[in-house]
Every structure is written in C-alpha cells, then in structure tokens.
Amino acid sequence: MSERAEADMVTVQVRDDIAWVRFNRPEKRNAMSPKLNRQMLRVLEELEFRADVGVLVLTGEGSAWSAGMDLQEYFRDTEAQGLEGVRRSQREAYAWWERLRWYQKVTIAMVNGWCFGGAYGPLYACDLAFCSEDAQFGLSEINWGILPGGGATKVAAELMPMRKAMYHALLGETLSGREAVSAGLVNEALPAQQLEARVTEVAKKLLKKNWATLKATKDAMRRVRPLTYDEAQDYLIRAQEALNWHDETDGRHRGMTQFLDDKSYKPGLGEYDKSK
Ligand code: COA
C-alpha cells in the first residue's frame, strides 16, 4: 500500500465559481486506488451543492489524467481479500463515477495526459471533455489479460462508432488527443499550453447560463439515449414541466420577456441576461 494519506489523493481549488479537482497521485500516474476513490467521492459530495461552484473540472497532477485502475491496490490487494474486498473496491470506484454522471453541476474532463482503461469511467461521466494534443487514450486491458470492465467497454461502445470501438478494444493501441476527438471520446484537443485557458473559457460561458436548465439538459441528453423516440418525447415533456416548477429564477419567462418585449438579446445567438 502506498504511504500517502487518503486526504492527499485529490486536490481541490475553487476559483470564480469553477472547482478544479485533480487526481493527485502523479507518482503512480494517478492510477485509481481504493484510497483515491474514497477521497474522490468525499470531494464530490462536498462540492456538489455549494453555491460558489457552478462548473467542476476534473484533471490530473503531473503527466497523467489517470492511468486507470491501480493494478496493485485496486486489483491485486483487493483480490487477496476475496470477493468481499473486490466488491467493496468496485463499489468505491463506481460510486463516484455514478455521482459524477448525474452531478448537479456541469462537469468537464480536462485530460492533460495518459488516460487508460478504468479512467474511461470518469471520462464518460464528465459532460464535456477537452484534452491536450499529446494526451494518450487506451483500452489497455487486452494487453494485460482482462476485458475492459468497470464500464470501459460500455463507454467505448457509447461514444465511438462500432468499428473504431472494436479496433480500440482488441488492439490496445493508444489514440492521440486528435485521434480521440475523431473517435468521439473528447470534444476538442488543444496544444497543452492552451488547454486550461480553453477549458476556463468554456466554463465561463456555461456559468452565464441558467443552472437549473443546464442540469435538466445534461440529464435529458443521457436519459434519452436508450429510449424510443416516443418515450424520449414523453420524458422531455415531463422534464420540462418539472423544470418549470423547479427553476426558481423563472428563466424561461425572463428569456421570453427579454427577447419578445425588451428586444435586448436574440436566443439564437446567446443567453438571456440572468442579472435582469
Ligand atoms: N496501476 C498501478 N500502478 C501504476 C499504474 C496502474 N494502472 N500506472 C502506473 N503505475 C505506476 C508504475 O507501476 C510506476 O510505479 P513505480 O514507480 O513504483 O515503479 C509509476 O506508476 C510510474 O509508472 P511508469 O510506468 O514508470 O510511468 P510512464 O510514464 O513510463 O508510463 C503509463 C505511464 C501510464 C504508460 C504506464 O505506467 C502504464 O502502462 N500504466 C498502466 C496503464 C493501464 O494499463 N491501465 C489500465 C488499468 S485498468
């Protein structure tokens, strides 16, 4: 077991309504150990409902975003504890990925380096993903004798076209940042020195939008995927009606007023002014 304290496994800075959350095991390429997984869940719980957090960015210290599950501490050590140890450590990992998938705030993966295997869980959980051009992505499981578990196969099948996903999983080769964009794993790849500025720019744009609407929209995008058209349409009607009730700022009426009466903005070209 590594000697580092559990509380050190993740760092957090909140600046200008953006929470910068970092995997903090650079010496192990931010591999996800049970300690890191437990601490990440604590951090996410602490940040989720804070009024000074509108967007959460998940990134990594050092040369990795995350090298996936920790082969020593997540696999070998927990297997030595038997089924109970395995199931407990799976729950600890899956719990924070699930929390992130349905997080109250918009989440952005800022992939600064290596991203392997189990790291596809949190990658998919984040709503948007930006990477460094020199980041590398891989389903490396095939290279060490397991299938891409913990959701990684599902992530590749969800995000990538079938042929690309199959090649990716069977060959275990890495994709560069740009290749990850064309494969559908991330939104954009940028030169490393521009990555944080671009993510900050996107986060600031998101912060100007109606927060209740962002949450309803991101959930809807994930929910409708397995539904039929008719089921999706019905879900979206109910979700909008729920939003009308829950949006205490009454955004849609303010948006309509500013466009139709005040003529102060055009919804096709930008958001209404939340301060009015
Ligand atoms: N689990 C456990 N330890 C890991 C790890 C992982 N997934 N990834 C990296 N580490 C450890 C290494 O064992 C090494 O530890 P040590 O210094 O005590 O020997 C340390 O992190 C640095 O790794 P190293 O391989 O020297 O770094 P690198 O920069 O040359 O290579 C990787 C980086 C990510 C390409 C390489 O570490 C690797 O292939 N990791 C495994 C990736 C993987 O298959 N993940 C999927 C798991 S589901």
mmCIF file of C-alpha atoms and ligand atoms in Angstrom:
data_model
loop_
_atom_site.group_PDB
_atom_site.id
_atom_site.type_symbol
_atom_site.label_atom_id
_atom_site.label_comp_id
_atom_site.label_asym_id
_atom_site.label_seq_id
_atom_site.Cartn_x
_atom_site.Cartn_y
_atom_site.Cartn_z
ATOM 1 C CA MET A 1 0.000 0.000 0.000
ATOM 2 C CA SER A 2 1.221 3.495 -0.724
ATOM 3 C CA GLU A 3 2.151 5.592 2.292
ATOM 4 C CA ARG A 4 0.356 8.735 1.157
ATOM 5 C CA ALA A 5 -2.636 9.858 3.223
ATOM 6 C CA GLU A 6 -6.097 9.303 1.795
ATOM 7 C CA ALA A 7 -6.927 13.002 2.067
ATOM 8 C CA ASP A 8 -3.966 13.828 -0.223
ATOM 9 C CA MET A 9 -5.232 11.709 -3.110
ATOM 10 C CA VAL A 10 -7.269 14.572 -4.557
ATOM 11 C CA THR A 11 -6.653 18.320 -4.595
ATOM 12 C CA VAL A 12 -9.332 20.980 -4.948
ATOM 13 C CA GLN A 13 -9.289 24.672 -5.727
ATOM 14 C CA VAL A 14 -12.425 26.756 -6.179
ATOM 15 C CA ARG A 15 -11.895 29.936 -8.183
ATOM 16 C CA ASP A 16 -14.511 32.155 -9.820
ATOM 17 C CA ASP A 17 -17.269 29.544 -9.437
ATOM 18 C CA ILE A 18 -15.161 26.807 -11.049
ATOM 19 C CA ALA A 19 -13.996 23.843 -8.925
ATOM 20 C CA TRP A 20 -10.677 22.454 -10.152
ATOM 21 C CA VAL A 21 -10.480 18.880 -8.890
ATOM 22 C CA ARG A 22 -7.245 16.998 -9.504
ATOM 23 C CA PHE A 23 -6.285 13.353 -9.290
ATOM 24 C CA ASN A 24 -3.204 13.680 -7.086
ATOM 25 C CA ARG A 25 -1.049 10.581 -7.388
ATOM 26 C CA PRO A 26 1.341 11.774 -10.085
ATOM 27 C CA GLU A 27 3.992 9.307 -8.913
ATOM 28 C CA LYS A 28 1.574 6.498 -9.837
ATOM 29 C CA ARG A 29 0.255 8.299 -12.914
ATOM 30 C CA ASN A 30 -2.963 8.990 -10.991
ATOM 31 C CA ALA A 31 -3.974 5.345 -11.029
ATOM 32 C CA MET A 32 -7.226 4.926 -9.117
ATOM 33 C CA SER A 33 -6.631 3.120 -5.843
ATOM 34 C CA PRO A 34 -9.324 2.464 -3.233
ATOM 35 C CA LYS A 35 -7.939 5.389 -1.227
ATOM 36 C CA LEU A 36 -8.194 7.728 -4.187
ATOM 37 C CA ASN A 37 -11.709 6.509 -4.990
ATOM 38 C CA ARG A 38 -12.945 7.056 -1.441
ATOM 39 C CA GLN A 39 -11.437 10.515 -1.286
ATOM 40 C CA MET A 40 -12.841 11.499 -4.678
ATOM 41 C CA LEU A 41 -16.363 10.634 -3.555
ATOM 42 C CA ARG A 42 -15.894 12.762 -0.425
ATOM 43 C CA VAL A 43 -14.661 15.684 -2.511
ATOM 44 C CA LEU A 44 -17.537 15.422 -4.990
ATOM 45 C CA GLU A 45 -20.061 15.252 -2.175
ATOM 46 C CA GLU A 46 -18.572 18.317 -0.542
ATOM 47 C CA LEU A 47 -18.644 20.395 -3.739
ATOM 48 C CA GLU A 48 -21.920 19.315 -5.317
ATOM 49 C CA PHE A 49 -24.352 21.707 -3.659
ATOM 50 C CA ARG A 50 -22.008 24.601 -2.922
ATOM 51 C CA ALA A 51 -23.349 27.921 -4.166
ATOM 52 C CA ASP A 52 -19.866 29.001 -5.226
ATOM 53 C CA VAL A 53 -19.426 26.019 -7.578
ATOM 54 C CA GLY A 54 -21.121 26.214 -10.959
ATOM 55 C CA VAL A 55 -18.798 24.053 -13.061
ATOM 56 C CA LEU A 56 -16.492 21.259 -11.963
ATOM 57 C CA VAL A 57 -13.295 20.476 -13.894
ATOM 58 C CA LEU A 58 -11.628 17.107 -13.340
ATOM 59 C CA THR A 59 -7.956 16.969 -14.230
ATOM 60 C CA GLY A 60 -4.724 15.338 -13.116
ATOM 61 C CA GLU A 61 -1.457 16.342 -11.465
ATOM 62 C CA GLY A 62 1.683 15.503 -13.419
ATOM 63 C CA SER A 63 1.890 13.661 -16.730
ATOM 64 C CA ALA A 64 -1.332 11.666 -16.416
ATOM 65 C CA TRP A 65 -5.031 12.324 -16.302
ATOM 66 C CA SER A 66 -5.399 8.819 -14.905
ATOM 67 C CA ALA A 67 -3.660 5.552 -15.797
ATOM 68 C CA GLY A 68 -6.875 3.703 -14.904
ATOM 69 C CA MET A 69 -7.375 1.293 -12.062
ATOM 70 C CA ASP A 70 -4.377 0.683 -9.801
ATOM 71 C CA LEU A 71 -3.178 -2.807 -10.691
ATOM 72 C CA GLN A 72 -1.602 -3.276 -7.271
ATOM 73 C CA GLU A 73 -4.023 -1.632 -4.854
ATOM 74 C CA TYR A 74 -7.310 -1.974 -6.773
ATOM 75 C CA PHE A 75 -6.750 -5.412 -8.299
ATOM 76 C CA ARG A 76 -4.041 -7.446 -6.586
ATOM 77 C CA ASP A 77 -4.518 -6.259 -2.997
ATOM 78 C CA THR A 78 -8.310 -6.423 -3.045
ATOM 79 C CA GLU A 79 -8.354 -9.818 -4.778
ATOM 80 C CA ALA A 80 -6.183 -11.049 -1.925
ATOM 81 C CA GLN A 81 -9.068 -10.102 0.395
ATOM 82 C CA GLY A 82 -11.503 -12.319 -1.530
ATOM 83 C CA LEU A 83 -14.848 -11.473 -3.052
ATOM 84 C CA GLU A 84 -15.754 -9.036 -0.312
ATOM 85 C CA GLY A 85 -12.634 -6.977 -0.958
ATOM 86 C CA VAL A 86 -13.236 -6.976 -4.694
ATOM 87 C CA ARG A 87 -16.868 -5.935 -4.418
ATOM 88 C CA ARG A 88 -16.110 -3.229 -1.871
ATOM 89 C CA SER A 89 -13.436 -1.648 -4.053
ATOM 90 C CA GLN A 90 -15.705 -1.846 -7.104
ATOM 91 C CA ARG A 91 -18.440 -0.043 -5.179
ATOM 92 C CA GLU A 92 -15.988 2.677 -4.091
ATOM 93 C CA ALA A 93 -14.964 3.337 -7.690
ATOM 94 C CA TYR A 94 -18.359 3.051 -9.319
ATOM 95 C CA ALA A 95 -19.968 5.222 -6.630
ATOM 96 C CA TRP A 96 -18.059 8.349 -7.552
ATOM 97 C CA TRP A 97 -18.365 7.766 -11.307
ATOM 98 C CA GLU A 98 -22.108 7.470 -10.916
ATOM 99 C CA ARG A 99 -22.225 10.572 -8.732
ATOM 100 C CA LEU A 100 -20.349 12.416 -11.452
ATOM 101 C CA ARG A 101 -22.612 11.146 -14.261
ATOM 102 C CA TRP A 102 -25.634 12.706 -12.594
ATOM 103 C CA TYR A 103 -23.844 15.608 -10.910
ATOM 104 C CA GLN A 104 -25.815 18.761 -10.114
ATOM 105 C CA LYS A 105 -23.249 20.961 -11.828
ATOM 106 C CA VAL A 106 -21.816 20.744 -15.324
ATOM 107 C CA THR A 107 -18.604 18.735 -15.354
ATOM 108 C CA ILE A 108 -15.628 18.966 -17.698
ATOM 109 C CA ALA A 109 -12.835 16.410 -18.054
ATOM 110 C CA MET A 110 -9.580 18.256 -18.757
ATOM 111 C CA VAL A 111 -7.407 15.374 -19.932
ATOM 112 C CA ASN A 112 -3.847 16.553 -19.521
ATOM 113 C CA GLY A 113 -2.054 13.234 -20.222
ATOM 114 C CA TRP A 114 -2.423 9.458 -20.014
ATOM 115 C CA CYS A 115 -5.988 8.129 -19.922
ATOM 116 C CA PHE A 116 -6.367 4.354 -19.713
ATOM 117 C CA GLY A 117 -8.945 1.672 -19.032
ATOM 118 C CA GLY A 118 -10.889 2.423 -15.878
ATOM 119 C CA ALA A 119 -10.316 6.139 -16.451
ATOM 120 C CA TYR A 120 -12.914 5.907 -19.213
ATOM 121 C CA GLY A 121 -15.499 5.694 -16.400
ATOM 122 C CA PRO A 122 -14.918 9.228 -15.128
ATOM 123 C CA LEU A 123 -14.168 10.425 -18.669
ATOM 124 C CA TYR A 124 -17.665 9.392 -19.742
ATOM 125 C CA ALA A 125 -19.163 10.665 -16.515
ATOM 126 C CA CYS A 126 -17.999 14.189 -17.310
ATOM 127 C CA ASP A 127 -20.403 16.108 -19.533
ATOM 128 C CA LEU A 128 -17.711 17.596 -21.742
ATOM 129 C CA ALA A 129 -14.105 16.579 -22.350
ATOM 130 C CA PHE A 130 -11.113 18.562 -23.604
ATOM 131 C CA CYS A 131 -7.661 17.113 -23.931
ATOM 132 C CA SER A 132 -4.117 18.008 -24.646
ATOM 133 C CA GLU A 133 -2.999 17.067 -28.174
ATOM 134 C CA ASP A 134 -0.277 14.938 -26.612
ATOM 135 C CA ALA A 135 -2.635 13.103 -24.250
ATOM 136 C CA GLN A 136 -2.910 9.382 -24.964
ATOM 137 C CA PHE A 137 -6.005 7.238 -24.620
ATOM 138 C CA GLY A 138 -6.100 3.475 -24.486
ATOM 139 C CA LEU A 139 -8.153 0.451 -23.574
ATOM 140 C CA SER A 140 -5.038 -1.345 -22.368
ATOM 141 C CA GLU A 141 -6.924 -4.195 -20.695
ATOM 142 C CA ILE A 142 -6.363 -6.509 -23.654
ATOM 143 C CA ASN A 143 -2.617 -6.034 -23.113
ATOM 144 C CA TRP A 144 -2.681 -7.487 -19.633
ATOM 145 C CA GLY A 145 -5.313 -10.157 -19.954
ATOM 146 C CA ILE A 146 -8.651 -8.733 -18.873
ATOM 147 C CA LEU A 147 -11.598 -7.302 -20.759
ATOM 148 C CA PRO A 148 -12.346 -3.588 -20.442
ATOM 149 C CA GLY A 149 -14.543 -3.800 -17.362
ATOM 150 C CA GLY A 150 -15.888 -1.292 -14.892
ATOM 151 C CA GLY A 151 -17.895 0.296 -17.701
ATOM 152 C CA ALA A 152 -14.972 0.899 -20.073
ATOM 153 C CA THR A 153 -16.441 -1.311 -22.806
ATOM 154 C CA LYS A 154 -19.765 0.462 -22.435
ATOM 155 C CA VAL A 155 -18.054 3.839 -22.700
ATOM 156 C CA ALA A 156 -16.277 2.882 -25.934
ATOM 157 C CA ALA A 157 -19.486 1.405 -27.370
ATOM 158 C CA GLU A 158 -21.468 4.534 -26.397
ATOM 159 C CA LEU A 159 -19.022 7.133 -27.619
ATOM 160 C CA MET A 160 -17.313 5.528 -30.582
ATOM 161 C CA PRO A 161 -18.580 4.059 -33.849
ATOM 162 C CA MET A 162 -18.627 0.238 -33.653
ATOM 163 C CA ARG A 163 -15.635 -0.469 -35.894
ATOM 164 C CA LYS A 164 -13.463 2.063 -34.106
ATOM 165 C CA ALA A 165 -14.556 0.828 -30.670
ATOM 166 C CA MET A 166 -13.858 -2.786 -31.606
ATOM 167 C CA TYR A 167 -10.411 -1.982 -33.008
ATOM 168 C CA HIS A 168 -9.632 0.124 -29.952
ATOM 169 C CA ALA A 169 -10.589 -2.655 -27.525
ATOM 170 C CA LEU A 170 -8.997 -5.536 -29.445
ATOM 171 C CA LEU A 171 -5.683 -3.927 -30.375
ATOM 172 C CA GLY A 172 -4.986 -1.992 -27.179
ATOM 173 C CA GLU A 173 -3.169 0.743 -29.093
ATOM 174 C CA THR A 174 -3.186 4.325 -27.884
ATOM 175 C CA LEU A 175 -5.008 7.199 -29.553
ATOM 176 C CA SER A 176 -3.505 10.673 -29.604
ATOM 177 C CA GLY A 177 -5.574 13.645 -28.476
ATOM 178 C CA ARG A 178 -6.620 14.448 -32.032
ATOM 179 C CA GLU A 179 -7.490 10.828 -32.747
ATOM 180 C CA ALA A 180 -9.589 10.800 -29.572
ATOM 181 C CA VAL A 181 -11.573 13.742 -30.980
ATOM 182 C CA SER A 182 -12.289 11.947 -34.243
ATOM 183 C CA ALA A 183 -13.165 8.776 -32.307
ATOM 184 C CA GLY A 184 -15.715 10.739 -30.257
ATOM 185 C CA LEU A 185 -14.021 10.321 -26.874
ATOM 186 C CA VAL A 186 -13.480 14.044 -26.331
ATOM 187 C CA ASN A 187 -14.790 17.332 -27.695
ATOM 188 C CA GLU A 188 -11.539 19.062 -28.569
ATOM 189 C CA ALA A 189 -7.778 18.564 -28.452
ATOM 190 C CA LEU A 190 -5.549 21.570 -27.866
ATOM 191 C CA PRO A 191 -1.855 22.294 -27.509
ATOM 192 C CA ALA A 192 -1.020 21.581 -23.854
ATOM 193 C CA GLN A 193 -0.292 25.216 -23.026
ATOM 194 C CA GLN A 194 -3.745 26.297 -24.278
ATOM 195 C CA LEU A 195 -5.770 23.565 -22.594
ATOM 196 C CA GLU A 196 -6.561 25.274 -19.298
ATOM 197 C CA ALA A 197 -7.407 28.583 -20.982
ATOM 198 C CA ARG A 198 -9.869 26.876 -23.336
ATOM 199 C CA VAL A 199 -11.497 24.912 -20.519
ATOM 200 C CA THR A 200 -11.785 28.107 -18.474
ATOM 201 C CA GLU A 201 -13.365 29.872 -21.440
ATOM 202 C CA VAL A 202 -15.969 27.120 -21.866
ATOM 203 C CA ALA A 203 -16.655 27.025 -18.124
ATOM 204 C CA LYS A 204 -17.226 30.791 -18.078
ATOM 205 C CA LYS A 205 -19.705 30.500 -20.943
ATOM 206 C CA LEU A 206 -21.573 27.791 -19.040
ATOM 207 C CA LEU A 207 -21.651 29.908 -15.887
ATOM 208 C CA LYS A 208 -23.691 32.549 -17.720
ATOM 209 C CA LYS A 209 -26.471 30.087 -18.443
ATOM 210 C CA ASN A 210 -29.412 29.130 -16.267
ATOM 211 C CA TRP A 211 -28.084 26.466 -13.876
ATOM 212 C CA ALA A 212 -31.381 24.593 -13.451
ATOM 213 C CA THR A 213 -31.687 24.396 -17.229
ATOM 214 C CA LEU A 214 -28.136 23.088 -17.601
ATOM 215 C CA LYS A 215 -28.855 20.283 -15.131
ATOM 216 C CA ALA A 216 -32.148 19.382 -16.848
ATOM 217 C CA THR A 217 -30.462 19.420 -20.262
ATOM 218 C CA LYS A 218 -27.453 17.289 -19.350
ATOM 219 C CA ASP A 219 -29.665 14.705 -17.643
ATOM 220 C CA ALA A 220 -32.009 14.659 -20.618
ATOM 221 C CA MET A 221 -29.137 14.030 -23.022
ATOM 222 C CA ARG A 222 -28.073 10.940 -21.069
ATOM 223 C CA ARG A 223 -31.617 9.718 -20.334
ATOM 224 C CA VAL A 224 -32.965 9.790 -23.868
ATOM 225 C CA ARG A 225 -30.207 7.626 -25.375
ATOM 226 C CA PRO A 226 -31.746 4.225 -24.624
ATOM 227 C CA LEU A 227 -35.347 5.398 -25.105
ATOM 228 C CA THR A 228 -37.560 5.119 -28.167
ATOM 229 C CA TYR A 229 -38.472 8.386 -29.851
ATOM 230 C CA ASP A 230 -41.916 8.403 -28.256
ATOM 231 C CA GLU A 231 -40.547 7.587 -24.813
ATOM 232 C CA ALA A 232 -37.946 10.316 -25.179
ATOM 233 C CA GLN A 233 -40.532 12.842 -26.266
ATOM 234 C CA ASP A 234 -42.662 11.984 -23.267
ATOM 235 C CA TYR A 235 -39.681 12.149 -20.890
ATOM 236 C CA LEU A 236 -38.745 15.563 -22.263
ATOM 237 C CA ILE A 237 -42.267 16.934 -21.778
ATOM 238 C CA ARG A 238 -42.238 15.790 -18.142
ATOM 239 C CA ALA A 239 -38.686 17.033 -17.600
ATOM 240 C CA GLN A 240 -39.557 20.484 -18.949
ATOM 241 C CA GLU A 241 -42.666 20.660 -16.795
ATOM 242 C CA ALA A 242 -40.587 19.699 -13.766
ATOM 243 C CA LEU A 243 -38.066 22.375 -14.714
ATOM 244 C CA ASN A 244 -40.841 24.997 -14.915
ATOM 245 C CA TRP A 245 -41.607 24.135 -11.315
ATOM 246 C CA HIS A 246 -38.053 23.839 -10.014
ATOM 247 C CA ASP A 247 -36.444 26.797 -11.752
ATOM 248 C CA GLU A 248 -36.896 29.348 -9.008
ATOM 249 C CA THR A 249 -35.486 32.075 -11.250
ATOM 250 C CA ASP A 250 -38.313 31.525 -13.777
ATOM 251 C CA GLY A 251 -35.716 31.619 -16.542
ATOM 252 C CA ARG A 252 -37.970 30.828 -19.464
ATOM 253 C CA HIS A 253 -40.292 33.758 -18.803
ATOM 254 C CA ARG A 254 -37.358 36.118 -18.340
ATOM 255 C CA GLY A 255 -35.854 34.785 -21.540
ATOM 256 C CA MET A 256 -39.114 35.358 -23.411
ATOM 257 C CA THR A 257 -39.539 38.853 -21.971
ATOM 258 C CA GLN A 258 -36.024 39.949 -22.854
ATOM 259 C CA PHE A 259 -36.476 38.716 -26.437
ATOM 260 C CA LEU A 260 -40.113 39.486 -27.216
ATOM 261 C CA ASP A 261 -40.696 42.671 -25.167
ATOM 262 C CA ASP A 262 -37.317 44.231 -24.336
ATOM 263 C CA LYS A 263 -35.669 43.062 -27.552
ATOM 264 C CA SER A 264 -32.395 43.074 -25.620
ATOM 265 C CA TYR A 265 -30.989 39.800 -26.978
ATOM 266 C CA LYS A 266 -31.515 37.037 -29.518
ATOM 267 C CA PRO A 267 -31.808 33.486 -28.114
ATOM 268 C CA GLY A 268 -30.367 32.122 -31.335
ATOM 269 C CA LEU A 269 -27.132 33.966 -30.665
ATOM 270 C CA GLY A 270 -26.634 33.837 -26.906
ATOM 271 C CA GLU A 271 -28.250 33.538 -23.479
ATOM 272 C CA TYR A 272 -30.593 35.955 -21.717
ATOM 273 C CA ASP A 273 -29.153 38.202 -19.031
ATOM 274 C CA LYS A 274 -29.557 36.395 -15.688
ATOM 275 C CA SER A 275 -28.927 39.596 -13.736
ATOM 276 C CA LYS A 276 -32.086 41.319 -15.053
HETATM 277 N N1 COA B 1 -1.623 0.683 -11.619
HETATM 278 C C1 COA B 1 -0.639 0.637 -10.715
HETATM 279 N N2 COA B 1 0.497 1.340 -10.836
HETATM 280 C C2 COA B 1 0.626 2.118 -11.925
HETATM 281 C C3 COA B 1 -0.357 2.204 -12.903
HETATM 282 C C4 COA B 1 -1.530 1.442 -12.720
HETATM 283 N N3 COA B 1 -2.556 1.487 -13.583
HETATM 284 N N4 COA B 1 0.063 3.051 -13.867
HETATM 285 C C5 COA B 1 1.268 3.470 -13.485
HETATM 286 N N5 COA B 1 1.625 2.904 -12.311
HETATM 287 C C6 COA B 1 2.853 3.088 -11.538
HETATM 288 C C7 COA B 1 4.009 2.289 -12.097
HETATM 289 O O1 COA B 1 3.955 0.963 -11.647
HETATM 290 C C8 COA B 1 5.165 3.080 -11.548
HETATM 291 O O2 COA B 1 5.332 2.747 -10.183
HETATM 292 P P1 COA B 1 6.803 2.641 -9.530
HETATM 293 O O3 COA B 1 7.434 3.998 -9.749
HETATM 294 O O4 COA B 1 6.527 2.350 -8.100
HETATM 295 O O5 COA B 1 7.506 1.572 -10.312
HETATM 296 C C9 COA B 1 4.675 4.521 -11.616
HETATM 297 O O6 COA B 1 3.259 4.451 -11.655
HETATM 298 C C10 COA B 1 5.113 5.254 -12.841
HETATM 299 O O7 COA B 1 4.745 4.466 -13.948
HETATM 300 P P2 COA B 1 5.687 4.287 -15.224
HETATM 301 O O8 COA B 1 5.168 3.098 -15.969
HETATM 302 O O9 COA B 1 7.103 4.291 -14.836
HETATM 303 O O10 COA B 1 5.354 5.654 -15.988
HETATM 304 P P3 COA B 1 5.472 6.003 -17.549
HETATM 305 O O11 COA B 1 5.176 7.465 -17.608
HETATM 306 O O12 COA B 1 6.732 5.495 -18.142
HETATM 307 O O13 COA B 1 4.262 5.210 -18.251
HETATM 308 C C11 COA B 1 1.951 4.506 -18.410
HETATM 309 C C12 COA B 1 2.944 5.608 -17.988
HETATM 310 C C13 COA B 1 0.585 5.024 -17.997
HETATM 311 C C14 COA B 1 2.016 4.302 -19.945
HETATM 312 C C15 COA B 1 2.300 3.163 -17.714
HETATM 313 O O14 COA B 1 2.527 3.406 -16.338
HETATM 314 C C16 COA B 1 1.218 2.110 -17.839
HETATM 315 O O15 COA B 1 1.133 1.438 -18.851
HETATM 316 N N6 COA B 1 0.356 2.006 -16.807
HETATM 317 C C17 COA B 1 -0.725 1.034 -16.825
HETATM 318 C C18 COA B 1 -1.874 1.570 -17.640
HETATM 319 C C19 COA B 1 -3.039 0.603 -17.658
HETATM 320 O O16 COA B 1 -2.970 -0.433 -18.268
HETATM 321 N N7 COA B 1 -4.143 0.998 -17.031
HETATM 322 C C20 COA B 1 -5.364 0.248 -17.115
HETATM 323 C C21 COA B 1 -5.751 -0.292 -15.830
HETATM 324 S S1 COA B 1 -7.433 -0.814 -15.934
#
